[in-house]
mmCIF file of C-alpha atoms in Angstrom:
data_model
loop_
_atom_site.group_PDB
_atom_site.id
_atom_site.type_symbol
_atom_site.label_atom_id
_atom_site.label_comp_id
_atom_site.label_asym_id
_atom_site.label_seq_id
_atom_site.Cartn_x
_atom_site.Cartn_y
_atom_site.Cartn_z
ATOM 1 C CA GLU I 1 65.312 63.651 217.233
ATOM 2 C CA ALA I 2 66.660 66.399 219.341
ATOM 3 C CA GLN I 3 68.344 68.995 217.200
ATOM 4 C CA VAL I 4 69.257 72.608 216.299
ATOM 5 C CA THR I 5 68.521 73.516 212.800
ATOM 6 C CA GLN I 6 70.038 76.341 211.126
ATOM 7 C CA ASN I 7 69.432 77.898 207.654
ATOM 8 C CA PRO I 8 70.961 78.517 205.281
ATOM 9 C CA ARG I 9 74.129 76.150 205.455
ATOM 10 C CA TYR I 10 75.947 78.156 202.898
ATOM 11 C CA LEU I 11 75.503 81.813 201.758
ATOM 12 C CA ILE I 12 77.451 84.123 199.669
ATOM 13 C CA THR I 13 76.191 87.815 199.669
ATOM 14 C CA VAL I 14 77.416 91.190 198.894
ATOM 15 C CA THR I 15 78.235 94.079 201.202
ATOM 16 C CA GLY I 16 75.211 95.825 202.563
ATOM 17 C CA LYS I 17 72.594 93.420 201.585
ATOM 18 C CA LYS I 18 70.629 92.500 204.747
ATOM 19 C CA LEU I 19 70.336 88.832 205.585
ATOM 20 C CA THR I 20 69.027 86.548 208.226
ATOM 21 C CA VAL I 21 70.267 83.173 209.302
ATOM 22 C CA THR I 22 67.515 81.207 211.132
ATOM 23 C CA CYS I 23 67.911 78.912 214.024
ATOM 24 C CA SER I 24 65.334 76.506 215.553
ATOM 25 C CA GLN I 25 65.562 74.043 218.331
ATOM 26 C CA ASN I 26 63.215 71.346 219.412
ATOM 27 C CA MET I 27 64.323 70.644 222.958
ATOM 28 C CA ASN I 28 62.394 73.288 224.732
ATOM 29 C CA HIS I 29 65.765 74.961 225.863
ATOM 30 C CA GLU I 30 65.549 78.328 227.584
ATOM 31 C CA TYR I 31 69.106 79.394 226.444
ATOM 32 C CA MET I 32 70.077 80.082 223.070
ATOM 33 C CA SER I 33 73.051 81.789 221.492
ATOM 34 C CA TRP I 34 75.036 82.652 218.458
ATOM 35 C CA TYR I 35 78.734 82.008 217.922
ATOM 36 C CA ARG I 36 81.221 82.867 215.047
ATOM 37 C CA GLN I 37 84.148 80.671 214.329
ATOM 38 C CA ASP I 38 87.239 82.251 212.754
ATOM 39 C CA PRO I 39 90.751 80.633 212.095
ATOM 40 C CA GLY I 40 92.974 81.077 215.155
ATOM 41 C CA LEU I 41 90.297 82.565 217.357
ATOM 42 C CA GLY I 42 88.154 79.536 218.070
ATOM 43 C CA LEU I 43 84.299 80.319 218.741
ATOM 44 C CA ARG I 44 83.191 83.619 220.204
ATOM 45 C CA GLN I 45 79.740 84.467 221.397
ATOM 46 C CA ILE I 46 77.897 87.088 219.422
ATOM 47 C CA TYR I 47 74.456 87.311 221.250
ATOM 48 C CA TYR I 48 72.626 85.090 223.622
ATOM 49 C CA SER I 49 69.086 84.815 225.030
ATOM 50 C CA MET I 50 67.915 83.700 228.426
ATOM 51 C CA ASN I 51 64.298 83.255 227.374
ATOM 52 C CA VAL I 52 61.574 84.630 225.136
ATOM 53 C CA GLU I 53 62.048 88.369 224.646
ATOM 54 C CA VAL I 54 65.208 88.431 226.750
ATOM 55 C CA THR I 55 68.540 88.892 224.892
ATOM 56 C CA ASP I 56 71.827 90.337 225.513
ATOM 57 C CA LYS I 57 75.316 90.883 223.839
ATOM 58 C CA GLY I 58 78.072 88.508 223.823
ATOM 59 C CA ASP I 59 81.705 89.208 223.098
ATOM 60 C CA VAL I 60 81.420 90.313 219.534
ATOM 61 C CA PRO I 61 78.015 91.843 218.945
ATOM 62 C CA GLU I 62 78.877 94.693 216.550
ATOM 63 C CA GLY I 63 77.008 94.394 213.213
ATOM 64 C CA TYR I 64 74.527 91.875 214.385
ATOM 65 C CA LYS I 65 70.947 91.890 215.700
ATOM 66 C CA VAL I 66 68.795 89.082 217.294
ATOM 67 C CA SER I 67 65.369 88.603 218.369
ATOM 68 C CA ARG I 68 63.600 85.975 220.417
ATOM 69 C CA LYS I 69 59.790 86.111 219.840
ATOM 70 C CA GLU I 70 59.327 82.379 220.474
ATOM 71 C CA LYS I 71 61.218 79.918 222.587
ATOM 72 C CA ARG I 72 62.293 77.638 219.832
ATOM 73 C CA ASN I 73 63.515 80.360 217.400
ATOM 74 C CA PHE I 74 66.536 82.626 217.552
ATOM 75 C CA PRO I 75 67.425 84.276 214.262
ATOM 76 C CA LEU I 76 70.563 86.100 213.593
ATOM 77 C CA ILE I 77 70.372 89.339 211.556
ATOM 78 C CA LEU I 78 72.997 91.224 209.561
ATOM 79 C CA GLU I 79 71.504 94.658 208.611
ATOM 80 C CA SER I 80 74.405 95.592 206.461
ATOM 81 C CA PRO I 81 76.858 92.874 206.153
ATOM 82 C CA SER I 82 80.531 93.746 205.675
ATOM 83 C CA PRO I 83 83.526 91.524 204.492
ATOM 84 C CA ASN I 84 84.712 91.103 208.115
ATOM 85 C CA GLN I 85 81.599 89.224 208.826
ATOM 86 C CA THR I 86 82.675 86.518 206.415
ATOM 87 C CA SER I 87 82.810 83.497 209.017
ATOM 88 C CA LEU I 88 81.411 80.252 210.090
ATOM 89 C CA TYR I 89 78.301 80.763 212.391
ATOM 90 C CA PHE I 90 76.817 78.336 214.885
ATOM 91 C CA CYS I 91 73.523 78.569 216.825
ATOM 92 C CA ALA I 92 73.487 76.728 220.042
ATOM 93 C CA SER I 93 70.845 76.009 222.682
ATOM 94 C CA SER I 94 71.018 74.569 226.305
ATOM 95 C CA SER I 95 69.029 74.403 229.556
ATOM 96 C CA PRO I 96 69.900 75.619 232.957
ATOM 97 C CA GLY I 97 70.751 73.241 235.773
ATOM 98 C CA VAL I 98 70.818 70.285 233.203
ATOM 99 C CA ASN I 99 74.424 69.020 232.455
ATOM 100 C CA THR I 100 75.542 72.674 233.106
ATOM 101 C CA GLY I 101 77.410 74.194 230.212
ATOM 102 C CA GLU I 102 76.653 71.431 227.651
ATOM 103 C CA LEU I 103 75.599 73.190 224.430
ATOM 104 C CA PHE I 104 73.641 71.636 221.595
ATOM 105 C CA PHE I 105 74.969 73.084 218.296
ATOM 106 C CA GLY I 106 73.414 73.344 214.798
ATOM 107 C CA GLU I 107 75.386 72.303 211.849
ATOM 108 C CA GLY I 108 77.006 75.718 211.083
ATOM 109 C CA SER I 109 76.250 78.372 208.418
ATOM 110 C CA ARG I 110 79.298 79.324 206.253
ATOM 111 C CA LEU I 111 78.735 83.009 205.316
ATOM 112 C CA THR I 112 80.830 84.831 202.655
ATOM 113 C CA VAL I 113 80.398 88.613 202.339
ATOM 114 C CA LEU I 114 81.925 89.984 199.055
ATOM 115 C CA ALA B 1 87.251 87.491 232.090
ATOM 116 C CA GLN B 2 88.277 83.841 231.614
ATOM 117 C CA THR B 3 90.555 82.787 228.727
ATOM 118 C CA VAL B 4 91.414 79.565 227.185
ATOM 119 C CA THR B 5 94.561 78.703 225.342
ATOM 120 C CA GLN B 6 95.524 75.946 223.108
ATOM 121 C CA SER B 7 99.101 76.071 222.268
ATOM 122 C CA GLN B 8 99.243 73.460 219.708
ATOM 123 C CA PRO B 9 97.728 74.650 216.325
ATOM 124 C CA GLU B 10 98.284 71.156 214.884
ATOM 125 C CA MET B 11 99.116 67.704 216.060
ATOM 126 C CA SER B 12 99.508 64.357 214.398
ATOM 127 C CA VAL B 13 99.583 60.762 215.480
ATOM 128 C CA GLN B 14 99.826 57.361 213.953
ATOM 129 C CA GLU B 15 96.784 55.146 214.042
ATOM 130 C CA ALA B 16 96.593 52.980 217.274
ATOM 131 C CA GLU B 17 98.972 55.281 218.973
ATOM 132 C CA THR B 18 98.261 57.737 221.870
ATOM 133 C CA VAL B 19 98.086 61.528 221.578
ATOM 134 C CA THR B 20 97.691 64.326 224.215
ATOM 135 C CA LEU B 21 96.202 67.735 223.280
ATOM 136 C CA SER B 22 96.999 70.581 225.624
ATOM 137 C CA CYS B 23 94.812 73.275 227.178
ATOM 138 C CA THR B 24 95.384 75.928 229.802
ATOM 139 C CA TYR B 25 92.878 78.437 231.242
ATOM 140 C CA ASP B 26 92.817 81.442 233.444
ATOM 141 C CA THR B 27 90.029 82.159 235.957
ATOM 142 C CA SER B 28 89.595 83.341 239.296
ATOM 143 C CA GLU B 29 86.531 81.197 239.944
ATOM 144 C CA SER B 30 86.523 77.940 241.872
ATOM 145 C CA ASP B 31 83.409 76.418 240.344
ATOM 146 C CA TYR B 32 83.363 75.813 236.686
ATOM 147 C CA TYR B 33 83.182 73.233 233.998
ATOM 148 C CA LEU B 34 85.619 72.219 231.305
ATOM 149 C CA PHE B 35 85.002 70.618 227.975
ATOM 150 C CA TRP B 36 86.508 69.067 224.922
ATOM 151 C CA TYR B 37 84.599 69.508 221.666
ATOM 152 C CA LYS B 38 85.487 67.672 218.442
ATOM 153 C CA GLN B 39 84.744 69.271 214.982
ATOM 154 C CA PRO B 40 85.165 66.867 212.148
ATOM 155 C CA PRO B 41 85.146 68.153 208.385
ATOM 156 C CA SER B 42 81.458 67.924 208.471
ATOM 157 C CA ARG B 43 81.650 71.081 210.893
ATOM 158 C CA GLN B 44 79.436 69.547 213.396
ATOM 159 C CA MET B 45 80.357 70.417 217.194
ATOM 160 C CA ILE B 46 80.514 67.030 219.036
ATOM 161 C CA LEU B 47 80.959 67.010 222.812
ATOM 162 C CA VAL B 48 83.790 64.637 223.628
ATOM 163 C CA ILE B 49 84.140 64.960 227.352
ATOM 164 C CA ARG B 50 83.145 67.152 230.365
ATOM 165 C CA GLN B 51 84.876 67.741 233.677
ATOM 166 C CA GLU B 52 83.423 69.468 236.850
ATOM 167 C CA ALA B 53 86.162 71.530 238.597
ATOM 168 C CA TYR B 54 84.860 70.284 241.978
ATOM 169 C CA LYS B 55 85.563 66.651 241.021
ATOM 170 C CA GLN B 56 89.076 65.546 241.522
ATOM 171 C CA GLN B 57 88.702 62.361 239.530
ATOM 172 C CA ASN B 58 89.541 62.997 235.912
ATOM 173 C CA ALA B 59 86.750 62.147 233.471
ATOM 174 C CA THR B 60 86.976 59.338 230.979
ATOM 175 C CA GLU B 61 84.761 58.403 227.997
ATOM 176 C CA ASN B 62 85.967 55.232 226.277
ATOM 177 C CA ARG B 63 89.318 56.034 224.532
ATOM 178 C CA PHE B 64 89.199 59.611 225.635
ATOM 179 C CA SER B 65 90.362 60.818 229.068
ATOM 180 C CA VAL B 66 91.471 64.122 230.624
ATOM 181 C CA ASN B 67 94.379 65.161 232.889
ATOM 182 C CA PHE B 68 92.843 67.861 234.994
ATOM 183 C CA GLN B 69 95.258 69.938 237.091
ATOM 184 C CA LYS B 70 93.203 72.471 238.860
ATOM 185 C CA ALA B 71 96.096 74.231 240.638
ATOM 186 C CA ALA B 72 98.048 74.528 237.332
ATOM 187 C CA LYS B 73 94.796 75.345 235.425
ATOM 188 C CA SER B 74 95.561 72.671 232.987
ATOM 189 C CA PHE B 75 93.162 70.508 231.052
ATOM 190 C CA SER B 76 94.739 68.174 228.539
ATOM 191 C CA LEU B 77 92.816 65.502 226.411
ATOM 192 C CA LYS B 78 94.380 62.086 225.922
ATOM 193 C CA ILE B 79 93.232 59.938 222.990
ATOM 194 C CA SER B 80 94.335 56.364 223.249
ATOM 195 C CA ASP B 81 94.251 53.925 220.322
ATOM 196 C CA SER B 82 93.730 56.636 217.866
ATOM 197 C CA GLN B 83 91.337 55.967 214.937
ATOM 198 C CA LEU B 84 91.197 57.502 211.518
ATOM 199 C CA GLY B 85 87.774 58.938 212.575
ATOM 200 C CA ASP B 86 89.485 61.012 215.498
ATOM 201 C CA ALA B 87 90.901 63.199 212.780
ATOM 202 C CA ALA B 88 89.195 66.663 213.471
ATOM 203 C CA MET B 89 89.672 70.188 215.161
ATOM 204 C CA TYR B 90 89.523 69.741 218.806
ATOM 205 C CA PHE B 91 88.375 72.670 220.949
ATOM 206 C CA CYS B 92 88.860 73.145 224.677
ATOM 207 C CA ALA B 93 86.087 75.236 226.331
ATOM 208 C CA TYR B 94 85.276 76.785 229.681
ATOM 209 C CA HIS B 95 81.886 77.358 231.395
ATOM 210 C CA THR B 96 81.476 79.277 234.709
ATOM 211 C CA GLY B 97 79.814 77.578 237.527
ATOM 212 C CA GLY B 98 77.706 80.484 237.960
ATOM 213 C CA THR B 99 74.820 81.738 235.711
ATOM 214 C CA SER B 100 76.214 82.372 232.336
ATOM 215 C CA TYR B 101 73.216 81.680 230.125
ATOM 216 C CA GLY B 102 74.920 79.081 228.005
ATOM 217 C CA LYS B 103 78.147 80.818 227.262
ATOM 218 C CA LEU B 104 81.303 78.894 226.565
ATOM 219 C CA THR B 105 84.745 80.458 226.260
ATOM 220 C CA PHE B 106 86.663 78.430 223.618
ATOM 221 C CA GLY B 107 90.160 77.945 222.793
ATOM 222 C CA GLN B 108 91.855 78.376 219.506
ATOM 223 C CA GLY B 109 91.616 74.838 218.429
ATOM 224 C CA THR B 110 94.094 72.116 217.569
ATOM 225 C CA ILE B 111 93.939 70.161 214.255
ATOM 226 C CA LEU B 112 94.602 66.521 214.846
ATOM 227 C CA THR B 113 95.735 64.462 211.866
ATOM 228 C CA VAL B 114 95.832 60.646 212.080
ATOM 229 C CA HIS B 115 98.165 58.834 209.883
ATOM 230 C CA PRO B 116 97.324 55.278 208.749
#
């Protein structure tokens, strides 16, 4: 089954404690990205990756890091989380030229930073 | 930069009736794609319908159809014969026709309630 898998689905942490949200896709997609969803703002792109070892900032990258060492994995790293990073996070993948713009989303990770 | 606006934070409809969700966008591009995504309480993002800007014909998927007005930059979603399972948050989204590496620009979302 084609899917994007995120972990953890729920996480409560404290300010400053480093955490990583993992993302893995099994569709051999080149493009992967992270979004955050906040009330009244919709989803906003944090970072994206065009392929292995190629990443770039999205619209709201401050406070986040990513890496793409393997094609299937795209973890999101919060080095020193702060309360304003409390949000619902989505990983998504897609492939160029195939149903352009159609993203496959993970199930979301609800993060609370106290 | 492109922007997407959903001016209806909440909408409601009676079961079996029809409802229309509004979306406007701003772009200087002529080639792009528009989407409606559904997010039920499970939080899963589900693609409802897709429209290519170069196509004049409005997209349709079963009970879901769009009214795409390119000149007015409007992209509304019509849900016919509404069902309880249609209750969800609906997001309108824009994708450039050029290379954007999988970036969608989303609207703020509209919460749809379906009354039995």
